[in-house]
Amino acid sequence: EEQQRALQQQLHSQAEAWEDQRSALEGRLLRSGEAESVARARAEEEAQQVGGMRREVQACHDEMQCAEQAYAQAFREWVGARKAAAEEARIAQRQHEAAEEAFARLRV
């Protein structure tokens, strides 16, 4: 009887230890699941942020390409205007020289 009580006590203690261990494992599992959910939510948020940054970078890239094209067009127009101005200056110079020659002939 004493032995049986000791054995029952031992079994009861073992059952309590197993129950404590099971509760601890359930708690860890629950915390692990919560941590996983938090990590997943953070990963999704970061993915959205990265997606937003990619869109911003693409928009900046597109704007930069437009600006480069506008600059190239403006430069071509400036070069054209400069060439036209140089041609007009040459024409004006020739007209001036012709006028001087005509004036010189009138003097003689």
XYZ file of N, CA and C in Angstrom:
324
model
N 0.820 -1.181 0.000
C 0.000 0.000 0.000
C 0.875 1.259 0.000
N 1.871 1.237 0.824
C 2.830 2.357 0.869
C 3.521 2.490 -0.478
N 3.870 1.374 -1.019
C 4.543 1.363 -2.307
C 3.593 1.875 -3.392
N 2.346 1.474 -3.293
C 1.364 1.897 -4.281
C 1.135 3.405 -4.177
N 1.087 3.938 -2.951
C 0.936 5.379 -2.768
C 2.136 6.122 -3.327
N 3.313 5.610 -3.093
C 4.533 6.226 -3.607
C 4.520 6.214 -5.132
N 4.078 5.084 -5.683
C 4.009 4.962 -7.138
C 2.959 5.932 -7.700
N 1.800 6.047 -7.027
C 0.771 6.987 -7.470
C 1.278 8.432 -7.379
N 2.003 8.718 -6.287
C 2.570 10.059 -6.110
C 3.563 10.354 -7.226
N 4.387 9.360 -7.538
C 5.386 9.514 -8.595
C 4.684 9.734 -9.944
N 3.631 8.938 -10.206
C 2.886 9.093 -11.456
C 2.196 10.464 -11.514
N 1.644 10.887 -10.381
C 0.990 12.190 -10.315
C 2.006 13.310 -10.570
N 3.170 13.202 -9.941
C 4.230 14.199 -10.138
C 4.673 14.220 -11.598
N 4.815 13.033 -12.183
C 5.221 12.936 -13.586
C 4.150 13.561 -14.492
N 2.881 13.306 -14.168
C 1.782 13.873 -14.963
C 1.775 15.395 -14.856
N 2.012 15.918 -13.657
C 2.081 17.373 -13.481
C 3.251 17.961 -14.262
N 4.395 17.283 -14.220
C 5.570 17.749 -14.961
C 5.274 17.770 -16.457
N 4.608 16.700 -16.939
C 4.262 16.653 -18.359
C 3.276 17.770 -18.716
N 2.321 18.007 -17.820
C 1.341 19.075 -18.060
C 2.028 20.436 -18.091
N 2.954 20.662 -17.168
C 3.717 21.916 -17.158
C 4.524 22.061 -18.448
N 5.152 20.958 -18.835
C 5.959 20.975 -20.055
C 5.060 21.244 -21.271
N 3.882 20.586 -21.307
C 2.945 20.794 -22.408
C 2.488 22.253 -22.450
N 2.166 22.819 -21.293
C 1.740 24.222 -21.234
C 2.854 25.154 -21.717
N 4.073 24.854 -21.276
C 5.215 25.669 -21.700
C 5.406 25.577 -23.213
N 5.297 24.358 -23.747
C 5.449 24.178 -25.194
C 4.330 24.883 -25.962
N 3.096 24.797 -25.443
C 1.990 25.501 -26.090
C 2.232 27.007 -26.080
N 2.733 27.505 -24.949
C 3.049 28.936 -24.852
C 4.116 29.337 -25.858
N 5.154 28.505 -25.951
C 6.226 28.794 -26.913
C 5.696 28.740 -28.338
N 4.846 27.748 -28.598
C 4.264 27.608 -29.931
C 3.398 28.825 -30.262
N 2.609 29.265 -29.281
C 1.767 30.438 -29.483
C 2.626 31.673 -29.746
N 3.653 31.863 -28.917
C 4.548 33.011 -29.118
C 5.261 32.914 -30.457
N 5.648 31.698 -30.825
C 6.305 31.484 -32.113
C 5.367 31.854 -33.255
N 4.105 31.454 -33.133
C 3.111 31.803 -34.155
C 2.888 33.299 -34.231
N 2.831 33.945 -33.062
C 2.664 35.396 -33.034
C 3.873 36.077 -33.653
N 5.055 35.581 -33.297
C 6.282 36.146 -33.862
C 6.303 35.956 -35.375
N 5.838 34.791 -35.820
C 5.787 34.529 -37.260
C 4.809 35.482 -37.940
N 3.659 35.714 -37.305
C 2.672 36.642 -37.868
C 3.239 38.054 -37.936
N 3.914 38.462 -36.866
C 4.526 39.792 -36.839
C 5.595 39.890 -37.921
N 6.426 38.851 -38.028
C 7.484 38.850 -39.045
C 6.882 38.892 -40.442
N 5.813 38.136 -40.657
C 5.154 38.124 -41.970
C 4.581 39.510 -42.278
N 3.938 40.130 -41.287
C 3.363 41.467 -41.490
C 4.463 42.476 -41.803
N 5.576 42.378 -41.079
C 6.698 43.286 -41.346
C 7.253 43.066 -42.744
N 7.394 41.808 -43.128
C 7.918 41.491 -44.462
C 6.991 42.043 -45.543
N 5.676 41.908 -45.347
C 4.720 42.444 -46.321
C 4.806 43.962 -46.391
N 4.927 44.594 -45.220
C 5.038 46.054 -45.176
C 6.313 46.513 -45.884
N 7.420 45.816 -45.604
C 8.678 46.172 -46.257
C 8.594 45.950 -47.761
N 7.919 44.884 -48.174
C 7.755 44.621 -49.613
C 6.952 45.748 -50.263
N 5.925 46.231 -49.565
C 5.142 47.347 -50.099
C 5.994 48.609 -50.187
N 6.816 48.837 -49.155
C 7.689 50.008 -49.172
C 8.686 49.918 -50.321
N 9.253 48.730 -50.507
C 10.208 48.536 -51.599
C 9.509 48.758 -52.940
N 8.287 48.240 -53.070
C 7.521 48.462 -54.296
C 7.283 49.945 -54.538
N 6.939 50.657 -53.480
C 6.741 52.108 -53.592
C 8.020 52.816 -53.991
N 9.132 52.390 -53.398
C 10.418 52.994 -53.744
C 10.775 52.709 -55.197
N 10.493 51.490 -55.639
C 10.769 51.151 -57.046
C 9.957 52.044 -57.978
N 8.691 52.257 -57.635
C 7.861 53.127 -58.476
C 8.402 54.556 -58.478
N 8.841 55.035 -57.312
C 9.409 56.382 -57.234
C 10.684 56.483 -58.060
N 11.536 55.461 -57.950
C 12.780 55.455 -58.725
C 12.462 55.449 -60.216
N 11.486 54.638 -60.631
C 11.105 54.586 -62.051
C 10.570 55.936 -62.507
N 9.751 56.576 -61.658
C 9.212 57.895 -62.010
C 10.338 58.912 -62.153
N 11.307 58.877 -61.235
C 12.458 59.783 -61.321
C 13.263 59.501 -62.585
N 13.442 58.227 -62.886
C 14.179 57.839 -64.090
C 13.464 58.364 -65.334
N 12.138 58.199 -65.367
C 11.359 58.690 -66.507
C 11.476 60.210 -66.633
N 11.369 60.911 -65.504
C 11.501 62.370 -65.517
C 12.882 62.785 -65.998
N 13.901 62.051 -65.549
C 15.261 62.369 -65.955
C 15.423 62.170 -67.460
N 14.845 61.093 -68.004
C 14.924 60.871 -69.447
C 14.227 61.998 -70.205
N 13.067 62.416 -69.720
C 12.361 63.529 -70.366
C 13.206 64.802 -70.309
N 13.815 65.052 -69.155
C 14.660 66.239 -69.007
C 15.864 66.161 -69.942
N 16.470 64.982 -70.059
C 17.609 64.819 -70.965
C 17.186 65.065 -72.406
N 16.012 64.559 -72.789
C 15.516 64.771 -74.150
C 15.228 66.250 -74.398
N 14.631 66.917 -73.415
C 14.345 68.345 -73.549
C 15.649 69.135 -73.649
N 16.648 68.756 -72.853
C 17.943 69.431 -72.908
C 18.584 69.232 -74.275
N 18.543 67.997 -74.781
C 19.136 67.714 -76.092
C 18.432 68.528 -77.174
N 17.105 68.616 -77.101
C 16.354 69.408 -78.086
C 16.725 70.881 -77.976
N 16.790 71.400 -76.767
C 17.154 72.804 -76.562
C 18.569 73.067 -77.063
N 19.474 72.122 -76.834
C 20.848 72.286 -77.301
C 20.890 72.321 -78.826
N 20.133 71.399 -79.470
C 20.093 71.394 -80.941
C 19.541 72.724 -81.464
N 18.500 73.222 -80.810
C 17.926 74.502 -81.225
C 18.927 75.634 -81.028
N 19.668 75.599 -79.926
C 20.670 76.631 -79.664
C 21.768 76.582 -80.723
N 22.220 75.360 -81.049
C 23.251 75.219 -82.081
C 22.717 75.754 -83.409
N 21.467 75.406 -83.740
C 20.863 75.905 -84.978
C 20.766 77.422 -84.981
N 20.335 77.991 -83.866
C 20.220 79.449 -83.769
C 21.592 80.102 -83.871
N 22.581 79.468 -83.277
C 23.939 80.018 -83.335
C 24.466 79.998 -84.768
N 24.209 78.891 -85.473
C 24.633 78.802 -86.874
C 23.912 79.858 -87.707
N 22.601 80.009 -87.462
C 21.829 81.013 -88.204
C 22.349 82.414 -87.903
N 22.657 82.681 -86.636
C 23.185 83.992 -86.262
C 24.544 84.227 -86.914
N 25.366 83.190 -86.966
C 26.678 83.326 -87.613
C 26.503 83.611 -89.099
N 25.563 82.927 -89.724
C 25.293 83.160 -91.149
C 24.781 84.579 -91.363
N 23.866 85.032 -90.495
C 23.364 86.402 -90.599
C 24.489 87.405 -90.397
N 25.399 87.107 -89.483
C 26.537 88.003 -89.248
C 27.425 88.061 -90.487
N 27.648 86.911 -91.148
C 28.463 86.906 -92.369
C 27.775 87.727 -93.473
N 26.461 87.547 -93.594
C 25.711 88.312 -94.603
C 25.800 89.805 -94.296
N 25.605 90.160 -93.038
C 25.687 91.566 -92.640
C 27.089 92.110 -92.898
N 28.109 91.290 -92.633
C 29.487 91.717 -92.876
C 29.696 91.973 -94.371
N 29.196 91.047 -95.212
C 29.341 91.229 -96.666
C 28.595 92.484 -97.129
N 27.397 92.697 -96.578
C 26.630 93.887 -96.956
C 27.358 95.156 -96.525
N 27.946 95.096 -95.343
C 28.705 96.242 -94.846
C 29.897 96.519 -95.757
N 30.614 95.440 -96.109
C 31.771 95.605 -96.999
C 31.328 96.142 -98.360
N 30.213 95.636 -98.888
C 29.704 96.115 -100.179
C 29.307 97.585 -100.077
N 28.692 97.969 -98.959
C 28.302 99.366 -98.764
C 29.534 100.251 -98.689
N 30.574 99.784 -97.996
C 31.817 100.559 -97.921
C 32.431 100.724 -99.306
N 32.431 99.646 -100.089
C 32.980 99.721 -101.450
C 32.165 100.705 -102.297
N 30.846 100.644 -102.182
C 29.990 101.556 -102.944
C 30.226 102.992 -102.507
N 30.355 103.220 -101.224
C 30.618 104.553 -100.705
C 31.973 105.048 -101.200
N 32.969 104.138 -101.210
C 34.306 104.512 -101.684
C 34.243 104.879 -103.168
N 33.470 104.164 -103.953
C 33.350 104.464 -105.382
C 32.650 105.806 -105.605
N 31.695 106.108 -104.744
C 30.994 107.379 -104.885
C 31.920 108.551 -104.604
N 32.884 108.366 -103.774
C 33.822 109.428 -103.434
C 34.729 109.738 -104.613
N 35.073 108.726 -105.317
C 36.035 108.911 -106.399
C 35.414 109.550 -107.574
